């Protein structure tokens, strides 16, 4: 009987020292990306598909970084950098208050006159929120509101030297807290 009681006590102490698995559930919301949807400039109600859009981040000096955002993870060629659809999601920097991207339309063309690059700088504030011990922190963003001063807009748009392909940019949601909604609409 003493052996059984001792075994049960030992077993109970052994179980009490086990730690919970610290695995972040894949369905847990993490830092959201900025969702941009594209629409036809002639008919604002019609979504419009971008063709071979390459989005490349810029460094602090305004130089394009070497590679673009990967939109097609299964590709092993340069096509992994090309978006073909009516919507894209791009990350914002979590350690700064601005992120600048070059949006290169028709980037895969062999005819350089068909390639068009516009630059957008997004200005925002960010807040780190504790999610859990397993998941850590996530960052949410708030685009700066429009004011009379154009420098204080949530974005600064610079058409390329080849002329603009982006005609209008509308902010739909200033608070970027999830990827389940469109934050910015671009008309071209």
Tab-separated table of N, CA and C in Angstrom, residues 105-171:
chain	number	residue	atom	x	y	z
A	105	UNK	N	4.139	48.881	-62.289
A	105	UNK	CA	3.069	48.256	-63.063
A	105	UNK	C	3.638	47.645	-64.335
A	106	UNK	N	3.205	46.421	-64.638
A	106	UNK	CA	3.640	45.688	-65.832
A	106	UNK	C	5.147	45.441	-65.791
A	107	UNK	N	5.662	45.089	-64.628
A	107	UNK	CA	7.105	44.941	-64.400
A	107	UNK	C	7.732	43.825	-65.225
A	108	UNK	N	6.949	42.852	-65.652
A	108	UNK	CA	7.503	41.713	-66.393
A	108	UNK	C	7.627	41.983	-67.880
A	109	UNK	N	7.204	43.140	-68.332
A	109	UNK	CA	7.235	43.437	-69.769
A	109	UNK	C	8.669	43.505	-70.285
A	110	UNK	N	8.858	43.029	-71.499
A	110	UNK	CA	10.169	43.142	-72.134
A	110	UNK	C	10.323	44.488	-72.830
A	111	UNK	N	9.221	45.225	-72.947
A	111	UNK	CA	9.244	46.564	-73.545
A	111	UNK	C	9.309	47.592	-72.414
A	112	UNK	N	10.457	48.266	-72.250
A	112	UNK	CA	10.599	49.214	-71.131
A	112	UNK	C	9.600	50.363	-71.163
A	113	UNK	N	9.038	50.680	-72.325
A	113	UNK	CA	8.076	51.778	-72.391
A	113	UNK	C	6.733	51.394	-71.770
A	114	UNK	N	6.485	50.098	-71.553
A	114	UNK	CA	5.233	49.652	-70.953
A	114	UNK	C	5.327	49.527	-69.434
A	115	UNK	N	6.541	49.614	-68.886
A	115	UNK	CA	6.750	49.513	-67.442
A	115	UNK	C	6.582	50.911	-66.837
A	116	UNK	N	5.799	51.001	-65.749
A	116	UNK	CA	5.521	52.294	-65.146
A	116	UNK	C	5.661	52.185	-63.634
A	117	UNK	N	6.432	53.085	-63.036
A	117	UNK	CA	6.715	53.032	-61.589
A	117	UNK	C	6.240	54.306	-60.903
A	118	UNK	N	5.381	54.127	-59.894
A	118	UNK	CA	4.947	55.215	-59.025
A	118	UNK	C	5.388	54.877	-57.602
A	119	UNK	N	5.582	55.897	-56.778
A	119	UNK	CA	6.076	55.708	-55.416
A	119	UNK	C	5.042	56.247	-54.431
A	120	UNK	N	4.781	55.458	-53.387
A	120	UNK	CA	3.870	55.902	-52.327
A	120	UNK	C	4.567	55.730	-50.981
A	121	UNK	N	4.528	56.784	-50.181
A	121	UNK	CA	5.034	56.714	-48.805
A	121	UNK	C	3.835	56.787	-47.873
A	122	UNK	N	3.727	55.790	-46.998
A	122	UNK	CA	2.639	55.726	-46.034
A	122	UNK	C	3.142	56.249	-44.698
A	123	UNK	N	2.421	57.219	-44.120
A	123	UNK	CA	2.743	57.789	-42.811
A	123	UNK	C	1.702	57.301	-41.809
A	124	UNK	N	2.162	56.880	-40.627
A	124	UNK	CA	1.264	56.273	-39.652
A	124	UNK	C	1.889	56.299	-38.271
A	125	UNK	N	1.074	55.983	-37.287
A	125	UNK	CA	1.566	55.691	-35.944
A	125	UNK	C	1.327	54.202	-35.722
A	126	UNK	N	2.042	53.630	-34.772
A	126	UNK	CA	1.857	52.206	-34.503
A	126	UNK	C	1.832	51.955	-33.013
A	127	UNK	N	1.190	50.841	-32.652
A	127	UNK	CA	1.072	50.470	-31.248
A	127	UNK	C	1.288	48.965	-31.136
A	128	UNK	N	2.157	48.559	-30.208
A	128	UNK	CA	2.394	47.146	-29.955
A	128	UNK	C	1.407	46.666	-28.903
A	129	UNK	N	0.745	45.547	-29.190
A	129	UNK	CA	-0.249	44.978	-28.286
A	129	UNK	C	0.167	43.565	-27.906
A	130	UNK	N	0.067	43.255	-26.626
A	130	UNK	CA	0.400	41.914	-26.155
A	130	UNK	C	-0.711	40.952	-26.544
A	131	UNK	N	-0.353	39.836	-27.199
A	131	UNK	CA	-1.329	38.838	-27.612
A	131	UNK	C	-1.363	37.698	-26.603
A	132	UNK	N	-0.232	37.041	-26.400
A	132	UNK	CA	-0.136	35.949	-25.434
A	132	UNK	C	1.333	35.581	-25.268
A	133	UNK	N	1.608	34.721	-24.306
A	133	UNK	CA	2.985	34.289	-24.089
A	133	UNK	C	3.501	33.524	-25.312
A	134	UNK	N	2.653	32.730	-25.920
A	134	UNK	CA	3.059	31.939	-27.077
A	134	UNK	C	3.213	32.793	-28.329
A	135	UNK	N	2.330	33.754	-28.508
A	135	UNK	CA	2.336	34.555	-29.739
A	135	UNK	C	3.138	35.844	-29.614
A	136	UNK	N	3.369	36.307	-28.414
A	136	UNK	CA	4.120	37.543	-28.227
A	136	UNK	C	3.262	38.767	-28.477
A	137	UNK	N	3.828	39.713	-29.235
A	137	UNK	CA	3.159	40.984	-29.503
A	137	UNK	C	2.748	41.066	-30.965
A	138	UNK	N	1.756	41.897	-31.226
A	138	UNK	CA	1.408	42.264	-32.591
A	138	UNK	C	1.377	43.788	-32.636
A	139	UNK	N	1.497	44.326	-33.814
A	139	UNK	CA	1.494	45.772	-34.001
A	139	UNK	C	0.269	46.162	-34.805
A	140	UNK	N	-0.441	47.182	-34.365
A	140	UNK	CA	-1.526	47.759	-35.149
A	140	UNK	C	-1.089	49.148	-35.590
A	141	UNK	N	-1.703	49.641	-36.654
A	141	UNK	CA	-1.293	50.899	-37.249
A	141	UNK	C	-2.500	51.825	-37.392
A	142	UNK	N	-2.226	53.118	-37.353
A	142	UNK	CA	-3.242	54.128	-37.644
A	142	UNK	C	-2.627	55.095	-38.637
A	143	UNK	N	-3.218	55.123	-39.844
A	143	UNK	CA	-2.736	56.068	-40.849
A	143	UNK	C	-2.996	57.479	-40.364
A	144	UNK	N	-2.075	58.385	-40.632
A	144	UNK	CA	-2.257	59.776	-40.225
A	144	UNK	C	-3.463	60.351	-40.951
A	145	UNK	N	-4.307	61.105	-40.257
A	145	UNK	CA	-5.507	61.646	-40.903
A	145	UNK	C	-5.164	62.759	-41.881
A	146	UNK	N	-6.086	62.995	-42.811
A	146	UNK	CA	-5.920	64.094	-43.757
A	146	UNK	C	-6.056	65.420	-43.026
A	147	UNK	N	-5.190	66.336	-43.369
A	147	UNK	CA	-5.306	67.723	-42.900
A	147	UNK	C	-4.971	68.617	-44.083
A	148	UNK	N	-5.083	69.910	-43.897
A	148	UNK	CA	-4.854	70.832	-45.001
A	148	UNK	C	-3.422	70.746	-45.540
A	149	UNK	N	-2.477	70.450	-44.673
A	149	UNK	CA	-1.082	70.366	-45.084
A	149	UNK	C	-0.831	69.044	-45.812
A	150	UNK	N	-0.474	69.072	-47.115
A	150	UNK	CA	-0.302	67.822	-47.862
A	150	UNK	C	0.793	66.922	-47.293
A	151	UNK	N	1.752	67.479	-46.576
A	151	UNK	CA	2.821	66.663	-46.013
A	151	UNK	C	2.283	65.755	-44.917
A	152	UNK	N	1.166	66.125	-44.289
A	152	UNK	CA	0.613	65.353	-43.183
A	152	UNK	C	-0.424	64.323	-43.627
A	153	UNK	N	-0.599	64.115	-44.921
A	153	UNK	CA	-1.538	63.108	-45.393
A	153	UNK	C	-1.021	61.725	-45.025
A	154	UNK	N	-1.907	60.700	-45.048
A	154	UNK	CA	-1.461	59.364	-44.684
A	154	UNK	C	-0.537	58.750	-45.730
A	155	UNK	N	-0.432	59.387	-46.872
A	155	UNK	CA	0.483	58.902	-47.892
A	155	UNK	C	1.015	60.093	-48.679
A	156	UNK	N	2.157	59.913	-49.270
A	156	UNK	CA	2.708	60.904	-50.198
A	156	UNK	C	2.955	60.157	-51.492
A	157	UNK	N	2.329	60.630	-52.554
A	157	UNK	CA	2.350	59.944	-53.830
A	157	UNK	C	3.248	60.694	-54.802
A	158	UNK	N	4.138	59.961	-55.463
A	158	UNK	CA	5.026	60.551	-56.466
A	158	UNK	C	4.930	59.741	-57.749
A	159	UNK	N	4.307	60.308	-58.785
A	159	UNK	CA	4.277	59.575	-60.044
A	159	UNK	C	5.678	59.472	-60.625
A	160	UNK	N	5.926	58.399	-61.335
A	160	UNK	CA	7.238	58.204	-61.934
A	160	UNK	C	7.501	59.173	-63.063
A	161	UNK	N	8.737	59.214	-63.519
A	161	UNK	CA	9.116	60.098	-64.625
A	161	UNK	C	8.405	59.688	-65.914
A	162	UNK	N	7.905	58.455	-65.962
A	162	UNK	CA	7.194	57.955	-67.126
A	162	UNK	C	5.708	58.305	-67.076
A	163	UNK	N	5.309	59.141	-66.147
A	163	UNK	CA	3.915	59.507	-65.983
A	163	UNK	C	3.226	58.582	-64.999
A	164	UNK	N	2.124	59.025	-64.426
A	164	UNK	CA	1.460	58.204	-63.404
A	164	UNK	C	0.623	57.086	-64.019
A	165	UNK	N	0.627	55.936	-63.384
A	165	UNK	CA	-0.360	54.910	-63.729
A	165	UNK	C	-1.465	54.908	-62.685
A	166	UNK	N	-1.140	55.369	-61.476
A	166	UNK	CA	-2.141	55.505	-60.414
A	166	UNK	C	-2.806	56.867	-60.589
A	167	UNK	N	-4.128	56.866	-60.655
A	167	UNK	CA	-4.859	58.119	-60.861
A	167	UNK	C	-5.404	58.700	-59.555
A	168	UNK	N	-5.970	57.844	-58.676
A	168	UNK	CA	-6.577	58.313	-57.431
A	168	UNK	C	-6.257	57.296	-56.339
A	169	UNK	N	-5.997	57.803	-55.122
A	169	UNK	CA	-5.790	56.957	-53.954
A	169	UNK	C	-6.778	57.408	-52.882
A	170	UNK	N	-7.625	56.468	-52.409
A	170	UNK	CA	-8.586	56.769	-51.354
A	170	UNK	C	-8.306	55.907	-50.133
A	171	UNK	N	-8.314	56.533	-48.973
A	171	UNK	CA	-8.178	55.797	-47.723
A	171	UNK	C	-9.575	55.387	-47.274
